[in-house]
mmCIF file of C-alpha atoms in Angstrom:
data_model
loop_
_atom_site.group_PDB
_atom_site.id
_atom_site.type_symbol
_atom_site.label_atom_id
_atom_site.label_comp_id
_atom_site.label_asym_id
_atom_site.label_seq_id
_atom_site.Cartn_x
_atom_site.Cartn_y
_atom_site.Cartn_z
ATOM 1 C CA MET A 23 119.356 129.359 96.897
ATOM 2 C CA PRO A 24 115.395 127.666 97.159
ATOM 3 C CA PRO A 25 112.764 129.940 96.852
ATOM 4 C CA TYR A 26 111.657 128.486 100.554
ATOM 5 C CA PRO A 27 114.405 128.042 102.010
ATOM 6 C CA GLY A 28 113.865 124.883 104.533
ATOM 7 C CA ARG A 29 110.752 124.020 102.673
ATOM 8 C CA ASP A 30 112.358 122.782 99.118
ATOM 9 C CA SER A 31 110.815 120.264 97.431
ATOM 10 C CA GLY A 32 112.197 120.359 94.206
ATOM 11 C CA PRO A 33 111.121 121.636 91.037
ATOM 12 C CA ARG A 34 107.150 121.961 90.444
ATOM 13 C CA SER A 35 104.072 124.051 88.625
ATOM 14 C CA GLU A 36 101.250 122.583 89.979
ATOM 15 C CA PRO A 37 97.768 124.266 91.270
ATOM 16 C CA ARG A 38 96.525 122.505 94.601
ATOM 17 C CA PHE A 39 92.543 122.772 93.985
ATOM 18 C CA LYS A 40 90.682 123.741 97.679
ATOM 19 C CA ASN A 41 88.292 120.935 96.883
ATOM 20 C CA ASP A 42 89.280 118.669 99.781
ATOM 21 C CA TYR A 43 87.190 115.904 100.706
ATOM 22 C CA THR A 44 87.579 112.213 102.956
ATOM 23 C CA SER A 45 84.430 110.611 101.916
ATOM 24 C CA GLY A 46 82.218 109.600 98.375
ATOM 25 C CA GLN A 47 83.459 110.137 95.114
ATOM 26 C CA ALA A 48 85.417 112.993 93.237
ATOM 27 C CA GLN A 49 86.682 113.581 89.672
ATOM 28 C CA PHE A 50 89.231 114.832 88.366
ATOM 29 C CA GLU A 51 88.717 115.906 84.548
ATOM 30 C CA CYS A 52 90.800 117.941 81.611
ATOM 31 C CA ASP A 53 92.595 118.125 78.423
ATOM 32 C CA MET A 54 96.239 117.506 78.910
ATOM 33 C CA THR A 55 98.825 118.154 76.684
ATOM 34 C CA VAL A 56 102.278 116.556 77.407
ATOM 35 C CA LYS A 57 105.314 117.562 75.355
ATOM 36 C CA SER A 58 108.488 115.628 74.740
ATOM 37 C CA SER A 59 110.453 117.288 76.599
ATOM 38 C CA ALA A 60 108.770 115.996 80.045
ATOM 39 C CA HIS A 61 110.656 112.644 81.086
ATOM 40 C CA ARG A 62 109.679 111.164 85.039
ATOM 41 C CA VAL A 63 107.623 113.862 86.063
ATOM 42 C CA CYS A 64 104.718 114.181 87.834
ATOM 43 C CA VAL A 65 101.287 115.864 86.251
ATOM 44 C CA MET A 66 98.469 114.834 88.630
ATOM 45 C CA GLN A 67 97.972 114.050 92.229
ATOM 46 C CA VAL A 68 94.953 112.397 94.401
ATOM 47 C CA PHE A 69 96.081 114.064 97.417
ATOM 48 C CA GLY A 70 96.221 112.239 101.158
ATOM 49 C CA ALA A 71 96.602 108.789 102.161
ATOM 50 C CA ALA A 72 96.855 106.548 105.357
ATOM 51 C CA THR A 73 100.071 105.133 104.017
ATOM 52 C CA GLN A 74 102.233 107.407 101.882
ATOM 53 C CA ALA A 75 100.980 111.358 100.969
ATOM 54 C CA THR A 76 99.156 110.345 98.048
ATOM 55 C CA ALA A 77 96.223 108.457 96.827
ATOM 56 C CA PHE A 78 97.273 108.071 93.117
ATOM 57 C CA MET A 79 99.970 109.777 91.395
ATOM 58 C CA ALA A 80 100.355 109.872 86.850
ATOM 59 C CA LEU A 81 103.762 110.101 85.861
ATOM 60 C CA ALA A 82 105.175 111.229 82.140
ATOM 61 C CA MET A 83 108.075 108.403 81.834
ATOM 62 C CA ASN A 84 110.414 108.690 79.054
ATOM 63 C CA ASN A 85 109.008 105.798 76.829
ATOM 64 C CA ASN A 86 106.063 107.945 75.874
ATOM 65 C CA SER A 87 103.731 107.074 78.638
ATOM 66 C CA LEU A 88 101.496 107.536 81.342
ATOM 67 C CA THR A 89 102.367 105.634 84.016
ATOM 68 C CA TYR A 90 101.347 104.657 87.927
ATOM 69 C CA TYR A 91 103.935 106.209 89.950
ATOM 70 C CA ASP A 92 107.052 105.791 88.409
ATOM 71 C CA LYS A 93 106.427 101.579 87.723
ATOM 72 C CA THR A 94 106.639 101.407 84.252
ATOM 73 C CA ASP A 95 105.322 97.947 84.453
ATOM 74 C CA GLN A 96 101.920 99.704 85.628
ATOM 75 C CA VAL A 97 101.507 101.758 81.819
ATOM 76 C CA ILE A 98 98.285 104.200 82.212
ATOM 77 C CA TYR A 99 98.408 104.918 78.313
ATOM 78 C CA ARG A 100 100.495 105.335 75.456
ATOM 79 C CA PRO A 101 101.498 107.724 73.712
ATOM 80 C CA ILE A 102 101.226 110.975 75.367
ATOM 81 C CA TYR A 103 103.654 113.062 73.854
ATOM 82 C CA ASP A 104 102.720 116.097 71.665
ATOM 83 C CA THR A 105 99.217 114.992 71.434
ATOM 84 C CA THR A 106 95.967 115.993 73.461
ATOM 85 C CA LEU A 107 94.362 113.806 75.559
ATOM 86 C CA ARG A 108 91.022 113.789 77.913
ATOM 87 C CA LEU A 109 92.132 112.384 81.324
ATOM 88 C CA ASN A 110 89.386 111.602 83.986
ATOM 89 C CA VAL A 111 90.302 110.141 87.597
ATOM 90 C CA VAL A 112 87.908 109.091 89.642
ATOM 91 C CA HIS A 113 88.545 108.543 93.049
ATOM 92 C CA ASP A 114 86.140 106.231 94.760
ATOM 93 C CA THR A 115 86.933 106.801 98.852
ATOM 94 C CA THR A 116 84.188 104.011 99.548
ATOM 95 C CA ALA A 117 85.846 101.623 97.647
ATOM 96 C CA GLY A 118 89.064 102.717 98.101
ATOM 97 C CA SER A 119 89.931 102.321 94.353
ATOM 98 C CA VAL A 120 90.923 105.455 92.148
ATOM 99 C CA HIS A 121 89.748 104.377 88.554
ATOM 100 C CA VAL A 122 91.552 106.371 85.466
ATOM 101 C CA TYR A 123 90.228 107.026 81.839
ATOM 102 C CA VAL A 124 91.902 108.412 78.628
ATOM 103 C CA ASN A 125 89.690 109.844 75.980
ATOM 104 C CA ARG A 126 86.696 108.855 77.625
ATOM 105 C CA GLU A 127 88.084 104.592 77.664
ATOM 106 C CA PHE A 128 88.550 103.239 81.080
ATOM 107 C CA GLN A 129 92.107 102.356 80.976
ATOM 108 C CA ALA A 130 92.770 100.977 85.194
ATOM 109 C CA THR A 131 91.695 101.019 88.766
ATOM 110 C CA PHE A 132 94.682 100.764 91.315
ATOM 111 C CA LYS A 133 94.090 100.688 95.364
ATOM 112 C CA ASP A 134 94.283 104.184 97.129
ATOM 113 C CA HIS A 135 96.389 104.206 99.392
ATOM 114 C CA GLY A 136 93.571 104.573 102.331
ATOM 115 C CA ALA A 137 91.457 106.777 104.200
ATOM 116 C CA GLY A 138 92.671 110.447 104.197
ATOM 117 C CA THR A 139 92.179 114.246 103.569
ATOM 118 C CA HIS A 140 92.127 114.126 100.046
ATOM 119 C CA TYR A 141 92.137 116.837 96.833
ATOM 120 C CA PHE A 142 93.601 117.107 93.805
ATOM 121 C CA LYS A 143 97.054 118.495 92.067
ATOM 122 C CA CYS A 144 97.927 119.000 88.585
ATOM 123 C CA GLY A 145 100.502 120.115 86.627
ATOM 124 C CA LEU A 146 104.093 119.055 86.895
ATOM 125 C CA TYR A 147 105.642 117.812 90.430
ATOM 126 C CA GLY A 148 109.748 117.108 89.505
ATOM 127 C CA ARG A 149 110.904 113.613 90.639
ATOM 128 C CA GLU A 150 114.245 112.534 90.941
ATOM 129 C CA GLY A 151 115.839 111.758 87.555
ATOM 130 C CA MET A 152 113.621 113.991 86.018
ATOM 131 C CA SER A 153 114.398 116.446 82.977
ATOM 132 C CA ALA A 154 115.881 119.097 82.397
ATOM 133 C CA ARG A 155 112.930 120.669 81.156
ATOM 134 C CA SER A 156 109.297 119.567 80.901
ATOM 135 C CA ASP A 157 105.985 121.188 79.814
ATOM 136 C CA CYS A 158 102.677 120.272 79.867
ATOM 137 C CA TYR A 159 99.637 122.254 78.776
ATOM 138 C CA LEU A 160 96.358 121.761 80.791
ATOM 139 C CA ARG A 161 92.698 123.256 79.955
ATOM 140 C CA ASN A 162 89.468 122.263 80.971
ATOM 141 C CA ILE A 163 89.717 121.558 83.972
ATOM 142 C CA HIS A 164 86.504 120.086 85.640
ATOM 143 C CA ILE A 165 86.047 118.836 89.475
ATOM 144 C CA TYR A 166 83.110 116.731 89.926
ATOM 145 C CA ARG A 167 81.754 115.611 93.778
ATOM 146 C CA LYS A 168 79.037 112.765 94.145
#
């Protein structure tokens, strides 16, 4: 039986930060270690958008990469397993874009799927086909606003 009957959205262990914003720029920063057991699992989200629930998602995929959603042809960074990465995600609501940096180097820019009340989430959020065990360790989490 799910822990919250009628409201179960699958396995997850993710903090939701109370940094709600609708304008300007916001940045998420952390040191992240994804263990090699993590496959098809979301490790970071910018929540809120006009056309879908999220403006951005980063997934750990079984090809040792961090991808934009589950799009294996849109690799943000590799290799990711069993090493600590500095992840920075900058959301510019005016430009409607999300800029991603790994280890302080620019990796990619993505459209944000429209206006909404946005906030950050990180940790593990289960997706269809995810591995039976997923581990991701986060530390030095910082959130900035401009």
